[in-house]
C-alpha positions as semicolon CSV with decimal commas, in nm:
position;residue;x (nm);y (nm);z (nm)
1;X;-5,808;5,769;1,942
2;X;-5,863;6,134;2,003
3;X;-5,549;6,377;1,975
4;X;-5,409;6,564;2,281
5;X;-5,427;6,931;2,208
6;X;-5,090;7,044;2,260
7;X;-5,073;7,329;2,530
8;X;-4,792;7,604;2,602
9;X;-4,696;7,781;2,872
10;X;-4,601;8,083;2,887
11;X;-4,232;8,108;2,970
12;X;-4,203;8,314;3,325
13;X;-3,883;8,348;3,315
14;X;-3,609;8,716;3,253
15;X;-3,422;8,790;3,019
16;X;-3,082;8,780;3,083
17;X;-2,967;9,205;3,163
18;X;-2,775;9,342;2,908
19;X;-2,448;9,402;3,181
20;X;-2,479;9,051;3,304
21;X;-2,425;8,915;2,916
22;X;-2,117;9,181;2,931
23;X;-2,010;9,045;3,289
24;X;-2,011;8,671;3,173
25;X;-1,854;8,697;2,855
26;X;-1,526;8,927;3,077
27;X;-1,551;8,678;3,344
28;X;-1,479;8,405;3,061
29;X;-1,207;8,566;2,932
30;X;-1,071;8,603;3,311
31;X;-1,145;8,256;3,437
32;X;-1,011;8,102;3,088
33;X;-0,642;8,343;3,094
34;X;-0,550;8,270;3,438
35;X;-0,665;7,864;3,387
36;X;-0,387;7,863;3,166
37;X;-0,040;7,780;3,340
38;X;0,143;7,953;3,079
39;X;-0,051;8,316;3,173
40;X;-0,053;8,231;3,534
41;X;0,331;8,145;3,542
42;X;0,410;8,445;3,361
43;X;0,195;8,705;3,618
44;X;0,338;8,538;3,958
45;X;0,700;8,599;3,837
46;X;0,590;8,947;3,721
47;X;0,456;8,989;4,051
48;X;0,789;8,945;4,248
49;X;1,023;9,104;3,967
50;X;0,829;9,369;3,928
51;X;0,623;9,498;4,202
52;X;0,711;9,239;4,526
53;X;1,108;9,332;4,507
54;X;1,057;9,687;4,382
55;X;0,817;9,747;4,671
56;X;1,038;9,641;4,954
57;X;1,333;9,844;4,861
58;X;1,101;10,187;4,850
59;X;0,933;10,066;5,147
60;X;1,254;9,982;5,323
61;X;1,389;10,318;5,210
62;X;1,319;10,596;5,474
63;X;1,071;10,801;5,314
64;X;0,840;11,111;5,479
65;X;0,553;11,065;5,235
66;X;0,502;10,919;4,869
67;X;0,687;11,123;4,588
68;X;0,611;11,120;4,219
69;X;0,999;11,035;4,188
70;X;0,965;10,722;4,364
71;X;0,761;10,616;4,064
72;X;0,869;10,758;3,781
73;X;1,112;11,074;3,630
74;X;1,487;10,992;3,782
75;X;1,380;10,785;4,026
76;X;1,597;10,652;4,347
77;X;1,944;10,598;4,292
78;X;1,861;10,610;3,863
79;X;1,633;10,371;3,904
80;X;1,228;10,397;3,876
81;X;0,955;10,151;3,983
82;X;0,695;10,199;3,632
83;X;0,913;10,362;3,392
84;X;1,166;10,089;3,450
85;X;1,202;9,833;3,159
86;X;1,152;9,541;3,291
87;X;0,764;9,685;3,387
88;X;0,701;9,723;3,034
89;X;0,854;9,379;2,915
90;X;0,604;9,197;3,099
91;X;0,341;9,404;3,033
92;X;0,431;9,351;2,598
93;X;0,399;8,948;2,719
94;X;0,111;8,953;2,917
95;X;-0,079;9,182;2,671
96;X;0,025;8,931;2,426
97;X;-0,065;8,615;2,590
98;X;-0,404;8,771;2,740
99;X;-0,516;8,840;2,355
100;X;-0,375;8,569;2,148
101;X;-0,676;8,343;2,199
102;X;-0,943;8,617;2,244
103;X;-1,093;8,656;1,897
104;X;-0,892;8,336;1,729
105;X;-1,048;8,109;1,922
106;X;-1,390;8,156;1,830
107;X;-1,264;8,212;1,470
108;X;-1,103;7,893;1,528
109;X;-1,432;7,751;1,658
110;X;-1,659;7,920;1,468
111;X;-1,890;8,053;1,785
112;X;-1,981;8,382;1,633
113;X;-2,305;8,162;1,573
114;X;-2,329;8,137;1,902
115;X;-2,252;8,497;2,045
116;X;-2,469;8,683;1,749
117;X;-2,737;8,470;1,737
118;X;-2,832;8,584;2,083
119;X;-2,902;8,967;2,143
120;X;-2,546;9,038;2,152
121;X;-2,358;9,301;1,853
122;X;-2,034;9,406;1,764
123;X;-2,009;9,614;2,026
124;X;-2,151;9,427;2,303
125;X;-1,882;9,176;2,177
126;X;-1,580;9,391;2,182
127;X;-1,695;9,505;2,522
128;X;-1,710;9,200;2,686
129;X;-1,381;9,081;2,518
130;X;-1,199;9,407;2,583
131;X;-1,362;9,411;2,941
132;X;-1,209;9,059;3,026
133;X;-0,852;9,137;2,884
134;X;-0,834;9,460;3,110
135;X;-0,923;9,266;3,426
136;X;-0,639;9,040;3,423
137;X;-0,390;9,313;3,298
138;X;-0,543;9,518;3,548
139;X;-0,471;9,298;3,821
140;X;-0,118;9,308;3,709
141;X;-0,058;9,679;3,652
142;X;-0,338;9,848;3,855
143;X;-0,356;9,650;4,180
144;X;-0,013;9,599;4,259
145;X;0,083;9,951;4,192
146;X;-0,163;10,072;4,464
147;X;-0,052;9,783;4,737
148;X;0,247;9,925;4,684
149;X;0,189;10,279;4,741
150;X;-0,077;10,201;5,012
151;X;0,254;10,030;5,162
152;X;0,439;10,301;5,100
153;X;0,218;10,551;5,251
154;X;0,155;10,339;5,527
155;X;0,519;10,373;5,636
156;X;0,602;10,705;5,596
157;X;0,728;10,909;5,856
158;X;0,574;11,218;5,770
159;X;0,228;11,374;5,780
160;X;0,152;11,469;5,439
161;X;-0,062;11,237;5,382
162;X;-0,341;11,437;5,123
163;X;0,003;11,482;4,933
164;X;0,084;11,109;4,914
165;X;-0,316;11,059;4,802
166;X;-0,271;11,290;4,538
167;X;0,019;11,057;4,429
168;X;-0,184;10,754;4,521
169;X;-0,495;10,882;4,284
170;X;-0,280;10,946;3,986
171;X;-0,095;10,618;4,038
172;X;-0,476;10,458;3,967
173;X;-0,451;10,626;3,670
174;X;-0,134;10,538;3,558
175;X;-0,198;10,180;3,600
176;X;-0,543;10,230;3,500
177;X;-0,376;10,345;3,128
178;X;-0,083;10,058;3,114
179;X;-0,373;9,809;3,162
180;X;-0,561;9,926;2,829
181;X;-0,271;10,124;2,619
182;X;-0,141;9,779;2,384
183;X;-0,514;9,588;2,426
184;X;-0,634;9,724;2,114
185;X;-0,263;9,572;1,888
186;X;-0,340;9,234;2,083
187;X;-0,691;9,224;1,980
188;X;-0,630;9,336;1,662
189;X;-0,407;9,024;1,585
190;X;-0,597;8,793;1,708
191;X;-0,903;8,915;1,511
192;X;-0,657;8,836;1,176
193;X;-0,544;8,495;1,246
194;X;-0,686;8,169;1,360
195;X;-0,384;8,043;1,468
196;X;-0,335;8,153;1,888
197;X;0,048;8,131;1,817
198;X;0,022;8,374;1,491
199;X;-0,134;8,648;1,736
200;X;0,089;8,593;2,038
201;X;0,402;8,570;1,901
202;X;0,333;8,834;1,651
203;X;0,195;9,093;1,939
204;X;0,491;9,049;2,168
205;X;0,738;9,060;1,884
206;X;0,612;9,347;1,724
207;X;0,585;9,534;1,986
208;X;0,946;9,434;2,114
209;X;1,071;9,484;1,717
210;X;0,949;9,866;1,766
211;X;1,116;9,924;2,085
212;X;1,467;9,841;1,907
213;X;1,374;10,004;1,598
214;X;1,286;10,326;1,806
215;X;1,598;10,268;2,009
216;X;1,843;10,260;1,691
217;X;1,715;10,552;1,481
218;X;1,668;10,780;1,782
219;X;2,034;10,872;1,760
220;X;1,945;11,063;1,439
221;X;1,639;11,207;1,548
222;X;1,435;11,193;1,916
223;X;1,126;11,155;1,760
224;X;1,211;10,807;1,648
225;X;1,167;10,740;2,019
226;X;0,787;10,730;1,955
227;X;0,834;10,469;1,758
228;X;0,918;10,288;2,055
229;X;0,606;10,144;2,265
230;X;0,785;10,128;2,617
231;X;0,900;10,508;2,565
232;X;0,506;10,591;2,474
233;X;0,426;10,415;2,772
234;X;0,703;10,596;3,009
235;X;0,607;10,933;2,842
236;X;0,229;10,873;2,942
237;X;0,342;10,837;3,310
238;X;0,485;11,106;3,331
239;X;0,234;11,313;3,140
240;X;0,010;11,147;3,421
241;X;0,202;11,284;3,699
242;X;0,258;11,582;3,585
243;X;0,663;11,622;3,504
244;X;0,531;11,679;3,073
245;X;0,726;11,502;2,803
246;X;1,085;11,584;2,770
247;X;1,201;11,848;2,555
248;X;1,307;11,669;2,254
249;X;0,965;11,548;2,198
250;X;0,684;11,748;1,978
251;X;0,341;11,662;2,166
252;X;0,170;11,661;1,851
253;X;0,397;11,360;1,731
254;X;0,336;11,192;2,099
255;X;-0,029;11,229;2,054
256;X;-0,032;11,097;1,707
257;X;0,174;10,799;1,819
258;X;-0,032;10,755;2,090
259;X;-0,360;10,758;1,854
260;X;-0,238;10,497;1,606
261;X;-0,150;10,267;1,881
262;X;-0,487;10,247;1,992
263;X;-0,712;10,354;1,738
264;X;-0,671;10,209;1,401
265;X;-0,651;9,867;1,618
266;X;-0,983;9,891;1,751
267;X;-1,134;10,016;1,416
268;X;-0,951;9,691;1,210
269;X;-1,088;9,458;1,513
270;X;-1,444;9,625;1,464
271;X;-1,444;9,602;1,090
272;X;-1,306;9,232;1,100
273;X;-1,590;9,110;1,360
274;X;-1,867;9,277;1,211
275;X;-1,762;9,043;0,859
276;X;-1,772;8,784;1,074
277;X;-2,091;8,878;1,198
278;X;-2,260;8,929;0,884
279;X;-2,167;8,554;0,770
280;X;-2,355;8,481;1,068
């Protein structure tokens, strides 16, 4: 019996692009956070605490066009819609529910085989991951924000209305920065444990641990408030809108706090995925 020459065919297929690897691996990371009913129940009551009540009350008060101070500095009646504490509470457990499983879970699983043994490095990695994390914390601190002023500025009774942009553009900002500021801690953790729990638990406490910290020693010295996470954050805003840090507060020390919140995380997460990588 003769043999059948085996024939090929050339495969006439694409590649997949190099942003749609990026897109699918952020889309993963959004489709798997808000699948989870702990993540999801968390954002909806964010939602009303934080930006559905808040919103009402500034759009109920009369208003000519949107301020700055509705937002942040003193605020109406003492009170401010994103320097106010219970903004950055739920931001510290959202940031650490968002990351917990992001890099533990394929430690867990071991599916660096699967993402490096496709065209995909450290970086494209991190990207994706990082990319995915900052849509869902950017649906809770950038999107809401802007309803909210787009509600705001669709009610006013004046007609300064390239003023209340102004106020509308920074406020993308602003929510633009609480979205990414504690990503890099979050990831970092969950790069060092397998355990979900380890890196959620630990995120949101430390975080919460260095707001009290930075609360308690600040009577001796204001620049123990940088120690504090949620008074980084509120300094930030109000950096973004102009009003500067207070007084008390050396810029230098702000921008070194604000540099080892963010940077040494991203360099440990880098350093820990690339080992992983070269076990690959």
């Amino acid at each position: 019996m003769p043999l059948m020459p085996i024939e090929y065919k050339d495969w006439s297929g694409m590649r997949t692009k190099y942003l749609n690897r990026l897109a699918s691996m952020a889309y993963r990371v959004l489709e798997s956070s808000f699948s989870s009913k702990g993540i999801l129940s968390l954002f909806i009551v964010g939602i009303v605490l934080v930006h559905a009540f808040p919103g009402v009350v500034l759009v109920m008060t009369p208003h000519s066009k949107l301020t700055k101070w509705m937002l942040v500095g003193e605020g109406l009646f003492g009170w401010t819609y994103l320097t106010s504490g219970l903004f950055s509470i739920f931001i510290f457990l959202l940031t650490a529910g968002v990351t917990s499983n992001l890099i533990s879970q394929d430690l867990r699983n071991r599916s660096f085989v699967v993402y490096f043994s496709r065209p995909i490095g450290v970086t494209e990695y991190l990207i994706g991951k990082f990319g995915g994390a900052f849509l869902v914390m950017g649906a809770f601190c950038l999107l809401p924000t802007i309803v909210v002023c787009v509600m705001i500025i669709a009610t006013q009774t004046g007609n300064m209305y390239l003023e209340s942009m102004r106020i509308l553009l920074l406020t993308g900002v602003a929510g633009t920065f609480a979205s990414m500021v504690f990503l890099p801690f979050g990831v970092m953790l969950s790069s060092l444990t397998k355990r979900k729990a380890y890196a959620g638990i630990g995120s949101f406490m430390t975080l919460f641990s260095l707001t009290m910290i930075g609360e308690f020693f600040s009577g001796f010295s204001p620049h123990w408030k940088l120690v504090n996470p949620m008074n980084i954050l509120h300094y930030s805003f109000e950096v973004i809108y102009g009003l500067g840090l207070p007084l008390d507060i050396d810029a230098r020390l702000y921008v070194l706090s604000l540099f080892l919140l963010t940077v040494p995380p991203v360099i440990v997460t880098g350093w820990r995925v690339k080992s992983e990588e070269e076990r690959v």
